[in-house]
C-alpha cells in the first residue's frame, strides 16, 4: 500500500438500498474498493441482478488529466443478501502516469442502478474456416473506444470515421438480444461485429473475448491492439436504428485456429435512480 485509507463516509442509503465500503486500499497509484449493496426495503431486488452500468464516477485529485475506472461484479451472496463489487480508480497526469494519492480525497458517486437483467455467458467454438477471406467493409461515422491496461477511453479519429465490417457476411445468434453479423480480418486486426437486436434497449450491453488453443486471452475486458491506427471497439448505428459494435482483436489467422469465443451479455432490466455517495481520503502510513 502506498498510503492508508481514512474513512469519511462509508455508507449511503437511497431508494431503500444501502451502499457500503467494506475495504479499500491504495497501491501503485490506484484506489481499489470492495463495495456491497444491500436492499433494506425487504423487496430482495438485488437477487435478480444489479449493475452500475455507466452511472458512477469519482471526483478528480489535483493535477489529474484523466481518471480511469474499472469495476467487477462479484455476484449476489444468499447468506448476507448483499451484492459485491470491486471498483478500481486510477488518476493519471498528462503523460498517463498514475498520480500519487497522498492526502487526496475521493467521493465515489453512483447515480443509477440497473436491476433485473438477464445475464448470459456463453462459450462458443465457431468454424473459423468458414470466415470470408476478404470481408466487405466501409468507413462509417462511429464512436471509437480504446482499451489500455483494462481501462476504457473514448478517442477521436479523422472525420470521426473508422473502418468497420458490412453486416451479413458471417454470423449467428450468441445470446438473448445479440447476434454476430460479420467477422473477418481487416488491416487493423480481426473484427467481430455484434448487433444489439432491440433498438430501444439502451441498457443492453455485452463484451467479447477470444482464447486461443494455448490459453492466451485476447480481449479480456478488451486489450488494445499494439498496431498503429487500430482500435478496440467501434460502435455505430445503421439507417434503421440498430446498434453495431466491431470488436477488434490483435490476433493472427494462425492463432485463431482452435480459439474459443466467450462473452458476457446483459439484456432487459430497469434503471433505479438514486444518490449513493461514499468518501475516503488518503494519508501516509
PDB file of C-alpha atoms in Angstrom:
ATOM      1  CA  UNK A   1       0.000   0.000   0.000  1.00  0.00           C
ATOM      2  CA  UNK A   2       1.260   3.474  -0.886  1.00  0.00           C
ATOM      3  CA  UNK A   3      -0.866   5.058   1.802  1.00  0.00           C
ATOM      4  CA  UNK A   4      -3.535   4.482   4.418  1.00  0.00           C
ATOM      5  CA  UNK A   5      -7.226   4.948   3.716  1.00  0.00           C
ATOM      6  CA  UNK A   6      -9.068   7.200   6.162  1.00  0.00           C
ATOM      7  CA  UNK A   7     -12.855   6.735   6.054  1.00  0.00           C
ATOM      8  CA  UNK A   8     -15.068   9.829   5.997  1.00  0.00           C
ATOM      9  CA  UNK A   9     -18.455   8.416   4.922  1.00  0.00           C
ATOM     10  CA  UNK A  10     -18.509   4.677   4.273  1.00  0.00           C
ATOM     11  CA  UNK A  11     -22.247   4.017   3.926  1.00  0.00           C
ATOM     12  CA  UNK A  12     -25.001   5.664   1.915  1.00  0.00           C
ATOM     13  CA  UNK A  13     -28.679   4.746   1.564  1.00  0.00           C
ATOM     14  CA  UNK A  14     -31.013   5.752  -1.245  1.00  0.00           C
ATOM     15  CA  UNK A  15     -34.220   4.156  -2.588  1.00  0.00           C
ATOM     16  CA  UNK A  16     -34.077   1.565   0.190  1.00  0.00           C
ATOM     17  CA  UNK A  17     -30.672   0.232  -0.931  1.00  0.00           C
ATOM     18  CA  UNK A  18     -27.503   0.754   1.131  1.00  0.00           C
ATOM     19  CA  UNK A  19     -24.043   1.084  -0.398  1.00  0.00           C
ATOM     20  CA  UNK A  20     -21.221   0.192   1.998  1.00  0.00           C
ATOM     21  CA  UNK A  21     -17.439   0.288   1.643  1.00  0.00           C
ATOM     22  CA  UNK A  22     -16.136  -2.898   3.233  1.00  0.00           C
ATOM     23  CA  UNK A  23     -12.449  -2.465   2.365  1.00  0.00           C
ATOM     24  CA  UNK A  24     -10.219  -0.086   0.409  1.00  0.00           C
ATOM     25  CA  UNK A  25      -6.515   0.220  -0.388  1.00  0.00           C
ATOM     26  CA  UNK A  26      -4.112   2.300  -2.422  1.00  0.00           C
ATOM     27  CA  UNK A  27      -1.380   0.650  -4.451  1.00  0.00           C
ATOM     28  CA  UNK A  28       0.729   1.876  -7.390  1.00  0.00           C
ATOM     29  CA  UNK A  29      -1.457   4.911  -7.950  1.00  0.00           C
ATOM     30  CA  UNK A  30      -4.789   3.073  -7.935  1.00  0.00           C
ATOM     31  CA  UNK A  31      -7.623   3.002  -5.432  1.00  0.00           C
ATOM     32  CA  UNK A  32      -9.314  -0.379  -5.077  1.00  0.00           C
ATOM     33  CA  UNK A  33     -12.535  -0.532  -3.070  1.00  0.00           C
ATOM     34  CA  UNK A  34     -14.668  -3.527  -2.144  1.00  0.00           C
ATOM     35  CA  UNK A  35     -18.302  -2.383  -2.015  1.00  0.00           C
ATOM     36  CA  UNK A  36     -21.534  -4.114  -1.128  1.00  0.00           C
ATOM     37  CA  UNK A  37     -25.146  -3.258  -1.899  1.00  0.00           C
ATOM     38  CA  UNK A  38     -27.937  -4.368   0.453  1.00  0.00           C
ATOM     39  CA  UNK A  39     -31.676  -3.999  -0.137  1.00  0.00           C
ATOM     40  CA  UNK A  40     -33.049  -2.776   3.204  1.00  0.00           C
ATOM     41  CA  UNK A  41     -36.612  -2.411   1.869  1.00  0.00           C
ATOM     42  CA  UNK A  42     -37.369  -6.126   2.183  1.00  0.00           C
ATOM     43  CA  UNK A  43     -38.112  -6.422  -1.555  1.00  0.00           C
ATOM     44  CA  UNK A  44     -34.996  -8.505  -2.259  1.00  0.00           C
ATOM     45  CA  UNK A  45     -34.443  -6.626  -5.538  1.00  0.00           C
ATOM     46  CA  UNK A  46     -30.716  -7.356  -5.735  1.00  0.00           C
ATOM     47  CA  UNK A  47     -31.186 -11.110  -6.069  1.00  0.00           C
ATOM     48  CA  UNK A  48     -32.398 -10.506  -9.629  1.00  0.00           C
ATOM     49  CA  UNK A  49     -29.027  -8.978 -10.554  1.00  0.00           C
ATOM     50  CA  UNK A  50     -27.637  -5.449 -10.267  1.00  0.00           C
ATOM     51  CA  UNK A  51     -25.122  -3.423 -12.261  1.00  0.00           C
ATOM     52  CA  UNK A  52     -23.583   0.048 -12.013  1.00  0.00           C
ATOM     53  CA  UNK A  53     -23.512   0.239 -15.825  1.00  0.00           C
ATOM     54  CA  UNK A  54     -22.016   3.691 -16.678  1.00  0.00           C
ATOM     55  CA  UNK A  55     -23.592   5.708 -13.893  1.00  0.00           C
ATOM     56  CA  UNK A  56     -20.755   6.007 -11.381  1.00  0.00           C
ATOM     57  CA  UNK A  57     -17.890   8.469 -11.090  1.00  0.00           C
ATOM     58  CA  UNK A  58     -15.366   9.929  -8.669  1.00  0.00           C
ATOM     59  CA  UNK A  59     -14.029  13.447  -8.247  1.00  0.00           C
ATOM     60  CA  UNK A  60     -10.538  14.060  -9.605  1.00  0.00           C
ATOM     61  CA  UNK A  61      -7.470  14.739  -7.434  1.00  0.00           C
ATOM     62  CA  UNK A  62      -5.396  17.848  -8.083  1.00  0.00           C
ATOM     63  CA  UNK A  63      -3.323  17.822 -11.309  1.00  0.00           C
ATOM     64  CA  UNK A  64      -5.365  14.966 -12.736  1.00  0.00           C
ATOM     65  CA  UNK A  65      -5.720  14.949 -16.523  1.00  0.00           C
ATOM     66  CA  UNK A  66      -7.587  11.649 -16.851  1.00  0.00           C
ATOM     67  CA  UNK A  67      -9.261   9.255 -14.449  1.00  0.00           C
ATOM     68  CA  UNK A  68      -9.791   5.626 -15.468  1.00  0.00           C
ATOM     69  CA  UNK A  69     -12.427   3.414 -13.910  1.00  0.00           C
ATOM     70  CA  UNK A  70     -12.915  -0.315 -13.815  1.00  0.00           C
ATOM     71  CA  UNK A  71     -15.417  -2.351 -11.859  1.00  0.00           C
ATOM     72  CA  UNK A  72     -16.136  -6.026 -11.447  1.00  0.00           C
ATOM     73  CA  UNK A  73     -19.377  -7.551 -10.223  1.00  0.00           C
ATOM     74  CA  UNK A  74     -18.781 -10.228  -7.594  1.00  0.00           C
ATOM     75  CA  UNK A  75     -22.349 -11.527  -7.616  1.00  0.00           C
ATOM     76  CA  UNK A  76     -25.103 -11.944  -5.071  1.00  0.00           C
ATOM     77  CA  UNK A  77     -24.471 -13.618  -1.720  1.00  0.00           C
ATOM     78  CA  UNK A  78     -27.521 -15.513  -0.454  1.00  0.00           C
ATOM     79  CA  UNK A  79     -26.234 -15.675   3.128  1.00  0.00           C
ATOM     80  CA  UNK A  80     -25.871 -11.904   3.594  1.00  0.00           C
ATOM     81  CA  UNK A  81     -28.386 -10.768   0.916  1.00  0.00           C
ATOM     82  CA  UNK A  82     -25.731  -8.443  -0.483  1.00  0.00           C
ATOM     83  CA  UNK A  83     -24.239  -7.911  -3.938  1.00  0.00           C
ATOM     84  CA  UNK A  84     -20.496  -7.228  -4.074  1.00  0.00           C
ATOM     85  CA  UNK A  85     -18.377  -5.095  -6.405  1.00  0.00           C
ATOM     86  CA  UNK A  86     -14.693  -4.312  -6.806  1.00  0.00           C
ATOM     87  CA  UNK A  87     -14.058  -0.776  -8.075  1.00  0.00           C
ATOM     88  CA  UNK A  88     -10.644   0.450  -9.231  1.00  0.00           C
ATOM     89  CA  UNK A  89      -9.949   4.147  -9.830  1.00  0.00           C
ATOM     90  CA  UNK A  90      -6.666   5.318 -11.370  1.00  0.00           C
ATOM     91  CA  UNK A  91      -5.983   9.059 -11.822  1.00  0.00           C
ATOM     92  CA  UNK A  92      -3.138   9.973 -14.173  1.00  0.00           C
ATOM     93  CA  UNK A  93      -1.186  13.053 -15.228  1.00  0.00           C
ATOM     94  CA  UNK A  94      -0.773  14.433 -18.760  1.00  0.00           C
ATOM     95  CA  UNK A  95       1.803  11.738 -19.602  1.00  0.00           C
ATOM     96  CA  UNK A  96      -0.607   8.984 -18.429  1.00  0.00           C
ATOM     97  CA  UNK A  97       1.491   8.195 -15.362  1.00  0.00           C
ATOM     98  CA  UNK A  98      -0.534   7.322 -12.225  1.00  0.00           C
ATOM     99  CA  UNK A  99      -0.595  10.062  -9.603  1.00  0.00           C
ATOM    100  CA  UNK A 100       0.487   9.584  -6.024  1.00  0.00           C
ATOM    101  CA  UNK A 101      -2.662   9.825  -3.921  1.00  0.00           C
ATOM    102  CA  UNK A 102      -1.247  11.161  -0.661  1.00  0.00           C
ATOM    103  CA  UNK A 103      -3.746  13.345   1.252  1.00  0.00           C
ATOM    104  CA  UNK A 104      -6.217  13.255  -1.638  1.00  0.00           C
ATOM    105  CA  UNK A 105      -9.919  12.828  -1.032  1.00  0.00           C
ATOM    106  CA  UNK A 106     -12.325  10.915  -3.257  1.00  0.00           C
ATOM    107  CA  UNK A 107     -16.105  10.862  -3.317  1.00  0.00           C
ATOM    108  CA  UNK A 108     -17.436   7.903  -5.273  1.00  0.00           C
ATOM    109  CA  UNK A 109     -20.944   8.574  -6.606  1.00  0.00           C
ATOM    110  CA  UNK A 110     -23.475   6.146  -8.073  1.00  0.00           C
ATOM    111  CA  UNK A 111     -26.478   7.778  -9.759  1.00  0.00           C
ATOM    112  CA  UNK A 112     -28.370   4.748 -11.068  1.00  0.00           C
ATOM    113  CA  UNK A 113     -28.560   1.021 -10.536  1.00  0.00           C
ATOM    114  CA  UNK A 114     -29.547  -1.359 -13.331  1.00  0.00           C
ATOM    115  CA  UNK A 115     -31.688  -4.153 -11.872  1.00  0.00           C
ATOM    116  CA  UNK A 116     -33.114  -7.490 -13.018  1.00  0.00           C
ATOM    117  CA  UNK A 117     -31.155  -8.034 -16.226  1.00  0.00           C
ATOM    118  CA  UNK A 118     -30.924 -11.365 -17.990  1.00  0.00           C
ATOM    119  CA  UNK A 119     -27.280 -12.470 -17.937  1.00  0.00           C
ATOM    120  CA  UNK A 120     -25.729 -14.887 -20.412  1.00  0.00           C
ATOM    121  CA  UNK A 121     -22.076 -16.016 -20.502  1.00  0.00           C
ATOM    122  CA  UNK A 122     -21.760 -18.386 -23.477  1.00  0.00           C
ATOM    123  CA  UNK A 123     -18.608 -20.163 -24.648  1.00  0.00           C
ATOM    124  CA  UNK A 124     -18.636 -20.799 -28.405  1.00  0.00           C
ATOM    125  CA  UNK A 125     -16.454 -22.732 -30.860  1.00  0.00           C
ATOM    126  CA  UNK A 126     -17.149 -21.216 -34.304  1.00  0.00           C
ATOM    127  CA  UNK A 127     -15.992 -22.766 -37.548  1.00  0.00           C
ATOM    128  CA  UNK A 128     -13.193 -20.297 -38.265  1.00  0.00           C
ATOM    129  CA  UNK A 129     -12.556 -21.914 -41.656  1.00  0.00           C
ATOM    130  CA  UNK A 130     -15.895 -20.525 -42.828  1.00  0.00           C
ATOM    131  CA  UNK A 131     -14.734 -16.914 -42.385  1.00  0.00           C
ATOM    132  CA  UNK A 132     -14.748 -14.860 -45.598  1.00  0.00           C
ATOM    133  CA  UNK A 133     -11.223 -14.325 -46.880  1.00  0.00           C
ATOM    134  CA  UNK A 134     -11.945 -10.754 -47.945  1.00  0.00           C
ATOM    135  CA  UNK A 135     -14.836  -9.389 -45.854  1.00  0.00           C
ATOM    136  CA  UNK A 136     -16.696  -6.358 -47.142  1.00  0.00           C
ATOM    137  CA  UNK A 137     -16.035  -3.207 -45.142  1.00  0.00           C
ATOM    138  CA  UNK A 138     -16.702   0.524 -45.248  1.00  0.00           C
ATOM    139  CA  UNK A 139     -15.815   3.715 -43.404  1.00  0.00           C
ATOM    140  CA  UNK A 140     -18.584   4.944 -41.119  1.00  0.00           C
ATOM    141  CA  UNK A 141     -19.064   7.677 -38.561  1.00  0.00           C
ATOM    142  CA  UNK A 142     -18.513   5.871 -35.276  1.00  0.00           C
ATOM    143  CA  UNK A 143     -17.802   6.062 -31.602  1.00  0.00           C
ATOM    144  CA  UNK A 144     -14.310   4.621 -31.142  1.00  0.00           C
ATOM    145  CA  UNK A 145     -13.219   3.150 -27.828  1.00  0.00           C
ATOM    146  CA  UNK A 146      -9.651   2.376 -26.847  1.00  0.00           C
ATOM    147  CA  UNK A 147      -8.925  -0.073 -24.034  1.00  0.00           C
ATOM    148  CA  UNK A 148      -5.482   0.314 -22.438  1.00  0.00           C
ATOM    149  CA  UNK A 149      -4.451  -1.550 -19.283  1.00  0.00           C
ATOM    150  CA  UNK A 150      -8.085  -2.618 -18.820  1.00  0.00           C
ATOM    151  CA  UNK A 151      -9.406   0.950 -18.909  1.00  0.00           C
ATOM    152  CA  UNK A 152     -11.857   2.342 -21.443  1.00  0.00           C
ATOM    153  CA  UNK A 153     -11.351   5.683 -23.152  1.00  0.00           C
ATOM    154  CA  UNK A 154     -13.241   7.372 -25.981  1.00  0.00           C
ATOM    155  CA  UNK A 155     -10.882   8.581 -28.716  1.00  0.00           C
ATOM    156  CA  UNK A 156     -11.223  10.717 -31.836  1.00  0.00           C
ATOM    157  CA  UNK A 157     -10.388   9.711 -35.405  1.00  0.00           C
ATOM    158  CA  UNK A 158     -10.107  11.680 -38.629  1.00  0.00           C
ATOM    159  CA  UNK A 159     -13.613  12.841 -39.592  1.00  0.00           C
ATOM    160  CA  UNK A 160     -14.924  10.720 -36.682  1.00  0.00           C
ATOM    161  CA  UNK A 161     -14.849   7.722 -39.037  1.00  0.00           C
ATOM    162  CA  UNK A 162     -13.436   4.203 -38.740  1.00  0.00           C
ATOM    163  CA  UNK A 163     -13.272   1.110 -40.948  1.00  0.00           C
ATOM    164  CA  UNK A 164     -15.976  -1.404 -39.988  1.00  0.00           C
ATOM    165  CA  UNK A 165     -17.430  -4.591 -41.443  1.00  0.00           C
ATOM    166  CA  UNK A 166     -20.567  -4.600 -43.530  1.00  0.00           C
ATOM    167  CA  UNK A 167     -23.216  -6.656 -41.697  1.00  0.00           C
ATOM    168  CA  UNK A 168     -24.236 -10.002 -43.082  1.00  0.00           C
ATOM    169  CA  UNK A 169     -21.119 -11.828 -44.273  1.00  0.00           C
ATOM    170  CA  UNK A 170     -20.890 -14.346 -41.388  1.00  0.00           C
ATOM    171  CA  UNK A 171     -22.799 -14.797 -38.191  1.00  0.00           C
ATOM    172  CA  UNK A 172     -25.162 -16.445 -35.758  1.00  0.00           C
ATOM    173  CA  UNK A 173     -27.125 -15.608 -32.569  1.00  0.00           C
ATOM    174  CA  UNK A 174     -24.951 -15.636 -29.441  1.00  0.00           C
ATOM    175  CA  UNK A 175     -27.264 -14.601 -26.579  1.00  0.00           C
ATOM    176  CA  UNK A 176     -30.719 -13.183 -25.944  1.00  0.00           C
ATOM    177  CA  UNK A 177     -30.842  -9.864 -27.799  1.00  0.00           C
ATOM    178  CA  UNK A 178     -27.450 -10.202 -29.558  1.00  0.00           C
ATOM    179  CA  UNK A 179     -26.299 -11.558 -32.925  1.00  0.00           C
ATOM    180  CA  UNK A 180     -22.894 -11.767 -34.581  1.00  0.00           C
ATOM    181  CA  UNK A 181     -23.473 -10.297 -38.039  1.00  0.00           C
ATOM    182  CA  UNK A 182     -19.956 -10.333 -39.544  1.00  0.00           C
ATOM    183  CA  UNK A 183     -16.348 -11.284 -38.860  1.00  0.00           C
ATOM    184  CA  UNK A 184     -13.044 -11.196 -40.686  1.00  0.00           C
ATOM    185  CA  UNK A 185      -9.552  -9.743 -40.936  1.00  0.00           C
ATOM    186  CA  UNK A 186      -9.103  -6.106 -41.962  1.00  0.00           C
ATOM    187  CA  UNK A 187      -5.921  -4.019 -41.981  1.00  0.00           C
ATOM    188  CA  UNK A 188      -6.244  -3.053 -38.323  1.00  0.00           C
ATOM    189  CA  UNK A 189      -6.936  -6.510 -36.894  1.00  0.00           C
ATOM    190  CA  UNK A 190      -9.514  -9.267 -36.566  1.00  0.00           C
ATOM    191  CA  UNK A 191     -13.043  -7.821 -36.403  1.00  0.00           C
ATOM    192  CA  UNK A 192     -16.075  -9.472 -34.852  1.00  0.00           C
ATOM    193  CA  UNK A 193     -19.265  -7.484 -35.336  1.00  0.00           C
ATOM    194  CA  UNK A 194     -22.042  -7.730 -32.765  1.00  0.00           C
ATOM    195  CA  UNK A 195     -25.564  -6.394 -33.297  1.00  0.00           C
ATOM    196  CA  UNK A 196     -27.887  -5.382 -30.483  1.00  0.00           C
ATOM    197  CA  UNK A 197     -31.222  -6.701 -31.712  1.00  0.00           C
ATOM    198  CA  UNK A 198     -33.557  -4.388 -29.819  1.00  0.00           C
ATOM    199  CA  UNK A 199     -33.405  -0.769 -30.967  1.00  0.00           C
ATOM    200  CA  UNK A 200     -34.954   0.650 -27.799  1.00  0.00           C
ATOM    201  CA  UNK A 201     -32.850  -1.382 -25.330  1.00  0.00           C
ATOM    202  CA  UNK A 202     -30.375   1.310 -24.291  1.00  0.00           C
ATOM    203  CA  UNK A 203     -29.115  -0.719 -21.348  1.00  0.00           C
ATOM    204  CA  UNK A 204     -28.414  -3.991 -23.150  1.00  0.00           C
ATOM    205  CA  UNK A 205     -24.668  -4.488 -23.381  1.00  0.00           C
ATOM    206  CA  UNK A 206     -22.048  -7.158 -23.776  1.00  0.00           C
ATOM    207  CA  UNK A 207     -18.385  -7.788 -24.386  1.00  0.00           C
ATOM    208  CA  UNK A 208     -16.369 -10.433 -26.166  1.00  0.00           C
ATOM    209  CA  UNK A 209     -13.037 -12.158 -25.697  1.00  0.00           C
ATOM    210  CA  UNK A 210     -11.107 -14.825 -27.577  1.00  0.00           C
ATOM    211  CA  UNK A 211      -8.985 -17.565 -26.038  1.00  0.00           C
ATOM    212  CA  UNK A 212      -6.540 -19.342 -28.329  1.00  0.00           C
ATOM    213  CA  UNK A 213      -5.602 -23.026 -28.223  1.00  0.00           C
ATOM    214  CA  UNK A 214      -2.725 -22.272 -25.828  1.00  0.00           C
ATOM    215  CA  UNK A 215      -4.930 -20.410 -23.363  1.00  0.00           C
ATOM    216  CA  UNK A 216      -3.868 -16.866 -24.332  1.00  0.00           C
ATOM    217  CA  UNK A 217      -6.755 -14.438 -23.858  1.00  0.00           C
ATOM    218  CA  UNK A 218      -7.444 -11.679 -26.378  1.00  0.00           C
ATOM    219  CA  UNK A 219      -9.903  -9.048 -25.261  1.00  0.00           C
ATOM    220  CA  UNK A 220     -10.270  -9.862 -21.557  1.00  0.00           C
ATOM    221  CA  UNK A 221     -12.144  -6.647 -20.769  1.00  0.00           C
ATOM    222  CA  UNK A 222     -10.670  -5.820 -24.186  1.00  0.00           C
ATOM    223  CA  UNK A 223      -6.928  -5.375 -24.551  1.00  0.00           C
ATOM    224  CA  UNK A 224      -5.953  -2.772 -27.109  1.00  0.00           C
ATOM    225  CA  UNK A 225      -4.069  -3.751 -30.243  1.00  0.00           C
ATOM    226  CA  UNK A 226      -0.493  -2.529 -30.450  1.00  0.00           C
ATOM    227  CA  UNK A 227      -0.777  -1.954 -34.191  1.00  0.00           C
ATOM    228  CA  UNK A 228      -0.681   1.717 -35.122  1.00  0.00           C
ATOM    229  CA  UNK A 229      -4.065   3.063 -36.134  1.00  0.00           C
ATOM    230  CA  UNK A 230      -6.092   0.172 -34.757  1.00  0.00           C
ATOM    231  CA  UNK A 231      -8.837   0.334 -32.164  1.00  0.00           C
ATOM    232  CA  UNK A 232     -10.501  -1.997 -29.751  1.00  0.00           C
ATOM    233  CA  UNK A 233     -14.188  -1.300 -30.195  1.00  0.00           C
ATOM    234  CA  UNK A 234     -16.072   0.743 -32.785  1.00  0.00           C
ATOM    235  CA  UNK A 235     -19.787   1.451 -32.266  1.00  0.00           C
ATOM    236  CA  UNK A 236     -22.254   2.770 -34.853  1.00  0.00           C
ATOM    237  CA  UNK A 237     -25.955   2.702 -35.759  1.00  0.00           C
ATOM    238  CA  UNK A 238     -27.375   1.771 -39.136  1.00  0.00           C
ATOM    239  CA  UNK A 239     -30.122   3.596 -41.009  1.00  0.00           C
ATOM    240  CA  UNK A 240     -32.769   1.545 -39.186  1.00  0.00           C
ATOM    241  CA  UNK A 241     -31.518   2.437 -35.700  1.00  0.00           C
ATOM    242  CA  UNK A 242     -29.822  -0.848 -34.781  1.00  0.00           C
ATOM    243  CA  UNK A 243     -26.563  -0.578 -32.847  1.00  0.00           C
ATOM    244  CA  UNK A 244     -23.476  -2.474 -34.016  1.00  0.00           C
ATOM    245  CA  UNK A 245     -20.070  -2.874 -32.390  1.00  0.00           C
ATOM    246  CA  UNK A 246     -16.947  -4.079 -34.156  1.00  0.00           C
ATOM    247  CA  UNK A 247     -14.670  -5.683 -31.540  1.00  0.00           C
ATOM    248  CA  UNK A 248     -11.113  -5.670 -32.832  1.00  0.00           C
ATOM    249  CA  UNK A 249      -8.525  -8.192 -31.650  1.00  0.00           C
ATOM    250  CA  UNK A 250      -4.778  -8.271 -32.271  1.00  0.00           C
ATOM    251  CA  UNK A 251      -4.679 -11.935 -33.272  1.00  0.00           C
ATOM    252  CA  UNK A 252      -3.298 -13.663 -36.394  1.00  0.00           C
ATOM    253  CA  UNK A 253      -5.112 -16.235 -38.560  1.00  0.00           C
ATOM    254  CA  UNK A 254      -2.801 -18.971 -37.236  1.00  0.00           C
ATOM    255  CA  UNK A 255      -3.551 -18.023 -33.624  1.00  0.00           C
ATOM    256  CA  UNK A 256      -7.273 -18.027 -34.382  1.00  0.00           C
ATOM    257  CA  UNK A 257      -7.304 -21.742 -35.247  1.00  0.00           C
ATOM    258  CA  UNK A 258      -8.516 -23.666 -32.211  1.00  0.00           C
ATOM    259  CA  UNK A 259      -9.635 -20.485 -30.452  1.00  0.00           C
ATOM    260  CA  UNK A 260     -12.843 -20.305 -28.446  1.00  0.00           C
ATOM    261  CA  UNK A 261     -15.025 -17.308 -28.062  1.00  0.00           C
ATOM    262  CA  UNK A 262     -16.762 -16.231 -24.860  1.00  0.00           C
ATOM    263  CA  UNK A 263     -18.841 -13.261 -23.830  1.00  0.00           C
ATOM    264  CA  UNK A 264     -20.756 -11.543 -21.079  1.00  0.00           C
ATOM    265  CA  UNK A 265     -24.171 -10.350 -22.292  1.00  0.00           C
ATOM    266  CA  UNK A 266     -26.815  -8.497 -20.303  1.00  0.00           C
ATOM    267  CA  UNK A 267     -30.268  -7.570 -21.550  1.00  0.00           C
ATOM    268  CA  UNK A 268     -33.573  -6.230 -20.252  1.00  0.00           C
ATOM    269  CA  UNK A 269     -33.924  -4.898 -16.722  1.00  0.00           C
ATOM    270  CA  UNK A 270     -34.823  -1.433 -15.440  1.00  0.00           C
ATOM    271  CA  UNK A 271     -32.991   1.583 -14.011  1.00  0.00           C
ATOM    272  CA  UNK A 272     -33.390   2.749 -10.426  1.00  0.00           C
ATOM    273  CA  UNK A 273     -32.437   6.402  -9.947  1.00  0.00           C
ATOM    274  CA  UNK A 274     -30.776   7.284  -6.659  1.00  0.00           C
ATOM    275  CA  UNK A 275     -27.928   9.134  -4.983  1.00  0.00           C
ATOM    276  CA  UNK A 276     -25.330   6.880  -3.366  1.00  0.00           C
ATOM    277  CA  UNK A 277     -22.082   8.549  -2.206  1.00  0.00           C
ATOM    278  CA  UNK A 278     -19.124   7.309  -0.155  1.00  0.00           C
ATOM    279  CA  UNK A 279     -15.981   9.303   0.654  1.00  0.00           C
ATOM    280  CA  UNK A 280     -12.350   8.490   1.549  1.00  0.00           C
ATOM    281  CA  UNK A 281      -9.114  10.360   1.997  1.00  0.00           C
ATOM    282  CA  UNK A 282      -5.548   9.002   1.779  1.00  0.00           C
ATOM    283  CA  UNK A 283      -2.709   9.621   4.180  1.00  0.00           C
ATOM    284  CA  UNK A 284       0.865   8.455   4.523  1.00  0.00           C
ATOM    285  CA  UNK A 285       1.400   5.408   6.701  1.00  0.00           C
TER     286      UNK A 285
END
